[in-house]
Coordinates of C-alpha atoms in Angstrom, one line a residue:
X1 CA 51.4 52.9 -13.1
X2 CA 48.5 53.0 -15.6
X3 CA 44.8 53.2 -13.7
X4 CA 43.3 49.7 -14.3
X5 CA 40.3 47.8 -13.0
X6 CA 42.2 45.4 -10.4
X7 CA 38.9 42.6 -10.4
X8 CA 38.6 42.9 -14.3
X9 CA 42.5 42.0 -14.7
X10 CA 42.8 39.3 -11.8
X11 CA 44.4 41.6 -9.3
X12 CA 41.6 41.4 -6.9
X13 CA 38.7 39.1 -5.5
X14 CA 39.8 35.4 -6.4
X15 CA 39.9 33.3 -3.6
X16 CA 42.9 30.6 -4.0
X17 CA 44.6 28.2 -1.6
X18 CA 48.0 29.3 -0.3
X19 CA 49.7 27.2 2.5
X20 CA 48.3 23.4 3.2
X21 CA 48.9 21.8 6.2
X22 CA 48.7 18.1 7.4
X23 CA 48.2 17.3 11.4
X24 CA 50.9 14.8 12.5
X25 CA 50.2 13.3 16.2
X26 CA 50.3 9.9 17.8
X27 CA 47.3 7.5 17.5
X28 CA 45.8 5.1 19.2
X29 CA 47.0 2.0 18.0
X30 CA 47.8 0.6 21.5
X31 CA 45.6 -2.5 20.7
X32 CA 47.5 -3.7 17.7
X33 CA 50.5 -4.3 19.7
X34 CA 48.4 -6.7 22.2
X35 CA 47.3 -9.9 20.1
X36 CA 44.4 -10.6 22.2
X37 CA 42.7 -7.2 22.1
X38 CA 40.0 -6.2 19.8
X39 CA 41.8 -5.0 16.7
X40 CA 39.1 -3.4 15.2
X41 CA 40.1 -1.6 12.1
X42 CA 37.2 0.9 12.1
X43 CA 37.8 2.1 15.5
X44 CA 41.4 1.8 16.3
X45 CA 43.9 4.1 14.8
X46 CA 42.5 7.3 15.6
X47 CA 44.1 10.2 16.8
X48 CA 45.0 10.3 20.3
X49 CA 45.2 13.9 20.7
X50 CA 43.5 16.4 17.9
X51 CA 44.1 20.2 18.1
X52 CA 41.6 22.4 15.5
X53 CA 43.7 24.4 13.4
X54 CA 41.4 27.1 13.6
X55 CA 39.9 29.0 17.1
X56 CA 36.5 30.7 17.0
X57 CA 37.3 34.4 18.5
X58 CA 35.5 37.7 18.3
X59 CA 37.3 38.5 15.5
X60 CA 36.5 35.4 13.3
X61 CA 38.4 32.6 13.1
X62 CA 42.2 32.6 13.8
X63 CA 45.0 30.2 13.7
X64 CA 45.4 28.4 16.9
X65 CA 49.1 29.0 18.7
X66 CA 49.1 25.7 20.2
X67 CA 48.4 24.0 17.6
X68 CA 51.7 24.6 15.5
X69 CA 53.4 21.7 17.0
X70 CA 51.3 19.3 15.3
X71 CA 50.2 21.0 12.2
X72 CA 53.0 20.7 9.5
X73 CA 53.4 22.8 6.5
X74 CA 52.8 20.2 3.5
X75 CA 53.1 22.5 0.6
X76 CA 52.2 26.2 -0.2
X77 CA 51.7 28.2 -3.6
X78 CA 53.5 31.4 -3.7
X79 CA 52.9 32.6 -7.2
X80 CA 49.5 32.7 -9.2
X81 CA 49.4 34.4 -12.4
X82 CA 46.2 36.4 -13.3
X83 CA 44.3 33.3 -14.5
X84 CA 45.0 31.3 -11.8
X85 CA 47.8 29.4 -12.8
X86 CA 50.1 28.2 -10.4
X87 CA 53.9 29.4 -11.3
X88 CA 55.6 28.9 -7.9
X89 CA 55.1 26.7 -4.8
X90 CA 57.3 25.0 -2.3
X91 CA 57.0 21.6 -0.2
X92 CA 57.5 20.9 3.4
X93 CA 61.4 21.0 3.0
X94 CA 61.2 24.1 1.6
X95 CA 61.8 23.1 -2.2
X96 CA 60.8 25.2 -4.7
X97 CA 59.0 24.3 -7.9
X98 CA 58.1 26.6 -10.8
X99 CA 56.2 26.7 -14.0
X100 CA 56.1 28.6 -17.4
X101 CA 53.3 29.2 -19.5
X102 CA 53.0 30.0 -23.2
X103 CA 50.0 30.1 -25.8
X104 CA 48.7 33.3 -24.5
X105 CA 49.2 31.6 -20.7
X106 CA 46.9 29.0 -21.9
X107 CA 49.4 25.8 -21.8
X108 CA 52.5 24.9 -19.8
X109 CA 55.5 24.7 -21.6
X110 CA 57.9 24.3 -19.0
X111 CA 58.3 23.2 -15.2
X112 CA 61.2 22.9 -13.2
X113 CA 62.1 21.5 -9.7
X114 CA 64.0 23.1 -7.0
X115 CA 63.8 26.1 -8.9
X116 CA 62.1 29.7 -8.2
X117 CA 59.9 31.5 -11.2
X118 CA 62.4 34.1 -11.3
X119 CA 65.3 31.6 -12.1
X120 CA 64.0 29.7 -15.0
X121 CA 63.2 30.3 -18.4
X122 CA 62.2 28.2 -21.9
X123 CA 61.8 29.4 -25.4
X124 CA 60.9 27.1 -28.1
X125 CA 59.6 30.0 -30.6
X126 CA 56.7 28.1 -31.5
X127 CA 53.9 30.5 -29.7
X128 CA 54.8 33.9 -30.8
X129 CA 51.5 34.1 -32.7
X130 CA 49.5 33.8 -29.5
X131 CA 49.9 37.8 -28.5
X132 CA 46.8 39.0 -29.8
X133 CA 44.9 41.9 -27.6
X134 CA 47.9 42.7 -25.9
X135 CA 47.5 45.8 -23.8
X136 CA 50.1 48.1 -22.4
X137 CA 49.3 45.6 -18.6
X138 CA 51.0 42.8 -20.5
X139 CA 54.0 41.7 -22.6
X140 CA 54.9 38.4 -24.1
X141 CA 56.1 36.5 -20.9
X142 CA 59.9 35.5 -20.7
X143 CA 60.5 35.5 -24.7
X144 CA 63.6 36.4 -26.8
X145 CA 61.0 38.8 -28.1
X146 CA 61.0 40.7 -24.9
X147 CA 64.9 40.7 -24.5
X148 CA 65.6 41.6 -27.9
X149 CA 62.4 43.2 -29.5
X150 CA 64.6 45.2 -32.2
X151 CA 65.4 41.9 -34.2
X152 CA 62.5 41.3 -36.0
X153 CA 63.4 38.4 -38.2
X154 CA 64.7 36.6 -35.0
X155 CA 61.9 34.0 -35.2
X156 CA 61.3 31.6 -38.8
X157 CA 59.7 29.0 -39.9
X158 CA 61.6 26.3 -41.2
X159 CA 64.6 24.3 -39.6
X160 CA 63.5 23.6 -36.4
X161 CA 64.5 20.8 -33.7
X162 CA 61.4 21.0 -32.6
X163 CA 57.9 22.6 -33.8
X164 CA 57.6 24.8 -37.1
X165 CA 59.9 27.4 -35.9
X166 CA 63.4 28.3 -34.8
X167 CA 65.3 31.6 -33.9
X168 CA 68.0 32.2 -36.7
X169 CA 71.0 34.6 -37.5
X170 CA 71.7 35.6 -41.2
X171 CA 75.5 35.2 -42.3
X172 CA 77.7 37.5 -40.6
X173 CA 75.2 38.6 -37.9
X174 CA 75.4 39.2 -34.1
X175 CA 72.8 39.6 -31.8
X176 CA 73.3 40.6 -28.1
X177 CA 70.6 40.3 -25.3
X178 CA 69.9 40.7 -22.1
X179 CA 68.2 37.8 -19.7
X180 CA 67.6 40.1 -17.0
X181 CA 64.7 42.2 -16.5
X182 CA 62.0 43.4 -14.2
X183 CA 58.3 44.7 -14.5
X184 CA 59.0 48.4 -14.2
X185 CA 61.3 48.3 -17.0
X186 CA 65.4 47.9 -17.3
X187 CA 67.7 50.5 -17.0
X188 CA 68.7 52.2 -20.3
X189 CA 70.5 49.2 -22.2
X190 CA 70.5 51.5 -25.2
X191 CA 74.0 52.7 -23.8
X192 CA 75.8 49.1 -23.5
X193 CA 78.7 48.6 -20.9
X194 CA 81.9 49.8 -22.6
X195 CA 83.4 48.1 -25.7
X196 CA 79.9 45.9 -26.2
X197 CA 77.6 46.7 -29.3
X198 CA 74.2 48.3 -28.5
X199 CA 71.9 46.0 -26.4
X200 CA 67.8 45.5 -27.0
X201 CA 65.8 47.3 -24.7
X202 CA 62.7 45.9 -22.7
X203 CA 59.1 47.5 -22.5
X204 CA 58.3 48.8 -19.1
X205 CA 54.7 47.7 -19.2
X206 CA 53.9 44.8 -17.1
X207 CA 52.4 41.3 -16.9
X208 CA 50.2 41.4 -13.9
X209 CA 50.0 38.8 -11.1
X210 CA 47.0 38.3 -8.3
X211 CA 47.9 39.8 -4.9
X212 CA 48.0 37.6 -2.2
X213 CA 46.6 38.7 0.9
X214 CA 48.6 40.4 3.3
X215 CA 50.1 42.5 0.6
X216 CA 48.2 45.6 0.6
X217 CA 51.6 47.8 0.0
X218 CA 51.7 46.3 -3.3
X219 CA 48.4 47.9 -4.2
X220 CA 47.0 51.5 -3.9
X221 CA 43.2 52.0 -4.9
X222 CA 40.1 53.8 -3.5
X223 CA 38.2 51.8 -1.2
X224 CA 35.2 52.0 -3.7
X225 CA 37.3 51.2 -6.4
X226 CA 37.1 53.7 -7.8
X227 CA 41.1 53.8 -9.0
X228 CA 43.7 51.3 -8.5
X229 CA 47.6 52.0 -9.6
X230 CA 49.8 48.8 -10.5
X231 CA 53.2 49.2 -9.8
X232 CA 55.9 46.5 -9.7
X233 CA 54.9 44.6 -6.7
X234 CA 51.7 43.6 -9.0
X235 CA 53.6 42.1 -11.9
X236 CA 54.3 38.4 -12.3
X237 CA 57.9 37.6 -11.1
X238 CA 60.3 38.3 -13.8
X239 CA 63.7 36.7 -15.1
X240 CA 66.4 37.7 -12.7
X241 CA 69.6 35.6 -12.3
X242 CA 71.3 36.4 -8.8
X243 CA 74.8 36.9 -8.2
X244 CA 76.8 33.9 -5.9
X245 CA 74.5 31.3 -7.6
X246 CA 74.7 28.6 -10.2
X247 CA 73.1 28.4 -13.5
X248 CA 72.8 26.0 -16.6
X249 CA 72.3 26.9 -19.9
X250 CA 71.2 24.7 -22.8
X251 CA 70.0 24.9 -26.6
X252 CA 70.1 23.3 -29.8
X253 CA 71.9 24.5 -32.5
X254 CA 72.6 23.9 -36.3
X255 CA 73.8 25.4 -39.8
X256 CA 72.5 24.9 -43.6
X257 CA 75.7 23.1 -43.9
X258 CA 75.1 20.8 -41.3
X259 CA 71.5 20.1 -41.6
X260 CA 72.5 19.4 -45.1
X261 CA 75.3 17.0 -44.4
X262 CA 75.1 16.1 -40.8
X263 CA 78.1 17.9 -39.8
X264 CA 78.8 19.2 -36.4
X265 CA 77.7 23.2 -36.8
X266 CA 80.8 25.5 -37.5
X267 CA 81.4 28.7 -37.5
X268 CA 79.2 29.9 -35.2
X269 CA 79.8 31.0 -31.4
X270 CA 77.3 31.3 -28.7
X271 CA 78.7 33.1 -25.1
X272 CA 77.1 34.5 -21.9
X273 CA 78.6 37.4 -19.7
X274 CA 78.0 38.6 -16.6
X275 CA 77.9 42.5 -15.3
X276 CA 77.7 44.6 -12.8
X277 CA 75.4 47.5 -12.8
X278 CA 78.2 49.8 -13.4
X279 CA 79.0 47.8 -16.8
X280 CA 82.0 46.5 -15.1
X281 CA 82.6 43.0 -16.5
X282 CA 82.6 40.5 -14.4
X283 CA 82.8 36.7 -16.1
X284 CA 82.4 35.8 -19.5
X285 CA 81.3 31.8 -20.1
X286 CA 81.4 30.1 -23.7
X287 CA 78.9 27.7 -24.7
X288 CA 80.2 24.7 -26.8
X289 CA 79.2 21.3 -28.2
X290 CA 78.0 18.5 -26.0
X291 CA 76.6 15.4 -27.4
X292 CA 76.6 14.1 -30.8
X293 CA 75.1 15.6 -33.8
X294 CA 71.5 14.4 -34.2
X295 CA 70.3 15.0 -37.7
X296 CA 72.3 17.9 -38.2
X297 CA 71.5 19.6 -34.5
X298 CA 73.6 19.9 -32.0
X299 CA 73.3 20.3 -28.3
X300 CA 75.2 23.6 -26.9
X301 CA 75.7 24.1 -23.3
X302 CA 78.1 25.8 -20.8
X303 CA 80.2 23.0 -19.4
X304 CA 80.0 22.6 -15.5
X305 CA 77.6 25.5 -15.4
X306 CA 77.7 29.0 -14.5
X307 CA 78.8 30.9 -11.6
X308 CA 77.7 34.4 -11.6
X309 CA 79.7 36.2 -9.1
X310 CA 78.8 38.6 -6.5
X311 CA 77.4 41.6 -7.7
X312 CA 75.9 40.4 -10.9
X313 CA 73.3 42.8 -12.0
X314 CA 72.8 41.3 -15.7
X315 CA 73.7 38.4 -17.9
X316 CA 74.1 39.0 -21.5
X317 CA 74.0 36.4 -24.5
X318 CA 75.8 37.0 -27.5
X319 CA 74.6 35.1 -30.6
X320 CA 77.5 35.2 -33.6
X321 CA 77.3 33.9 -37.2
X322 CA 80.9 33.6 -38.3
X323 CA 79.9 32.1 -41.5
X324 CA 79.8 34.4 -44.7
X325 CA 77.1 31.9 -46.3
X326 CA 75.5 29.7 -43.5
X327 CA 72.3 30.7 -41.8
X328 CA 72.4 30.2 -38.0
X329 CA 69.8 28.5 -36.2
X330 CA 69.2 27.7 -32.5
X331 CA 66.2 26.4 -30.9
X332 CA 64.7 25.1 -27.7
X333 CA 66.7 27.3 -25.3
X334 CA 66.9 26.9 -21.7
X335 CA 68.0 28.9 -18.4
X336 CA 67.9 27.3 -15.1
X337 CA 69.5 26.9 -12.0
X338 CA 72.2 24.1 -12.2
X339 CA 70.9 21.6 -9.4
X340 CA 67.5 22.2 -11.2
X341 CA 65.5 19.5 -13.1
X342 CA 62.9 21.0 -16.2
X343 CA 60.9 19.2 -18.2
X344 CA 59.4 21.5 -21.4
X345 CA 56.9 21.0 -23.6
X346 CA 56.2 21.9 -27.5
X347 CA 52.8 22.3 -28.8
X348 CA 51.3 22.7 -32.8
X349 CA 50.5 26.3 -32.8
X350 CA 47.7 25.5 -35.4
X351 CA 46.0 22.3 -33.4
X352 CA 47.6 22.9 -29.8
X353 CA 48.5 18.8 -29.9
X354 CA 51.4 18.0 -28.2
X355 CA 54.3 18.0 -30.5
X356 CA 57.5 17.2 -28.2
X357 CA 58.4 17.0 -24.7
X358 CA 61.9 17.6 -23.8
X359 CA 63.6 15.9 -20.8
X360 CA 65.9 16.8 -18.1
X361 CA 69.0 16.7 -21.0
X362 CA 66.7 18.6 -23.2
X363 CA 66.5 15.9 -25.6
X364 CA 63.2 15.5 -27.5
X365 CA 60.1 13.2 -27.5
X366 CA 58.2 13.7 -30.7
X367 CA 54.8 12.9 -31.2
X368 CA 53.5 12.2 -34.7
X369 CA 49.3 12.1 -35.8
X370 CA 47.5 11.1 -38.3
X371 CA 44.6 12.9 -40.4
X372 CA 42.4 12.5 -37.6
X373 CA 44.3 13.9 -34.5
X374 CA 45.1 10.0 -33.1
X375 CA 48.7 9.3 -32.2
X376 CA 50.1 6.9 -34.6
X377 CA 53.8 7.1 -33.4
X378 CA 56.4 8.1 -30.8
X379 CA 59.8 8.9 -31.4
X380 CA 62.7 9.5 -28.9
X381 CA 66.0 11.4 -29.6
X382 CA 69.0 9.3 -28.3
X383 CA 72.8 9.7 -28.5
X384 CA 72.3 7.2 -31.7
X385 CA 70.0 9.0 -33.3
X386 CA 66.1 9.6 -33.5
X387 CA 64.5 6.2 -32.7
X388 CA 61.2 5.4 -33.4
X389 CA 59.6 3.3 -29.7
X390 CA 56.3 3.3 -30.4
X391 CA 54.1 2.8 -33.7
X392 CA 50.3 2.0 -33.6
X393 CA 47.4 2.0 -36.3
X394 CA 43.7 2.0 -36.2
X395 CA 41.4 0.7 -38.4
X396 CA 37.6 0.7 -38.4
X397 CA 35.8 -2.6 -40.0
X398 CA 32.7 -2.2 -42.0
X399 CA 29.5 -3.4 -40.7
X400 CA 27.8 -3.9 -44.1
X401 CA 27.3 -7.9 -44.4
X402 CA 27.0 -8.9 -48.1
X403 CA 24.1 -11.4 -48.8

């Protein structure tokens, strides 16, 4: 890896919360069971026995092994990014939650419950202008341009399900990409599986994360701070679907004809395929229409989800425009565990105001603002169409008094 300064890159020198524990034990509540007792709220209800979590020793503060029965893990942050944002955490039941940031890692664009960071992905195609200052240690995090960088005209301004931008394929155009990568670079994807078209390749450059305490093997550097060489352990977790897991893919699609007359988009094909590392095909999955056409856009998903077979190394997506005249648009792409719950967010790339939120079913709620930036209208996307659910006006009265 490239030699970097770990403190400048946010790898070292940052103290951040890790696991959080809560003390559970019996309380002094005997008096409340006796009507004649002195039931003082100020003095009763205290812990009957308390064992501190830490012990003072010659080696400093160390956890007390005798306190393990009463101190219960409440939550734990497992992954921070280099800016200190929480990317993954788990609760007391071991259920993971994950977040994805965009707009130069300043705004959250997706949150998912019951999902790990390496299992969820959202792209609304709105923040591709926020890549200034990119270095070899950083790359656009979880974007279609990462998984297919050789498609320069993919993102276009114009018809979009939310926001101003969507991905588009010209007539008779096909795109095949992988939604699995790793921080040290993928194997050579320019050599596709037998019978498949050429795949896009992923740059071997990485996005760095903060290294947690207790992971010194992930970094090697001079104790005097002279050299630090990053490697795969110092990267943010990357999208990596696992075999023997159940996943869900959802997106919105449209064509020029469907946007013009409100008909169902046709002459398009979207599919997924699972492959072994050797290039052996393990399974094919087709995305189909799910729900009505709403202002020319229709939601596509894999009915029942995708059960990736054992041995799956990567998943390919195929987008094919079968029309010789229409442009094929798609927007608000999601990949997540089937039993997870995702909420995603789209912002105005100019003002960074919230433009739309997408619920667990990938249906949008739109927010409209006046010239002063005040919220004036909220619309909700439903199976019956886009409905206005809230509207307001603000008027400033004059204080001039006529005599």
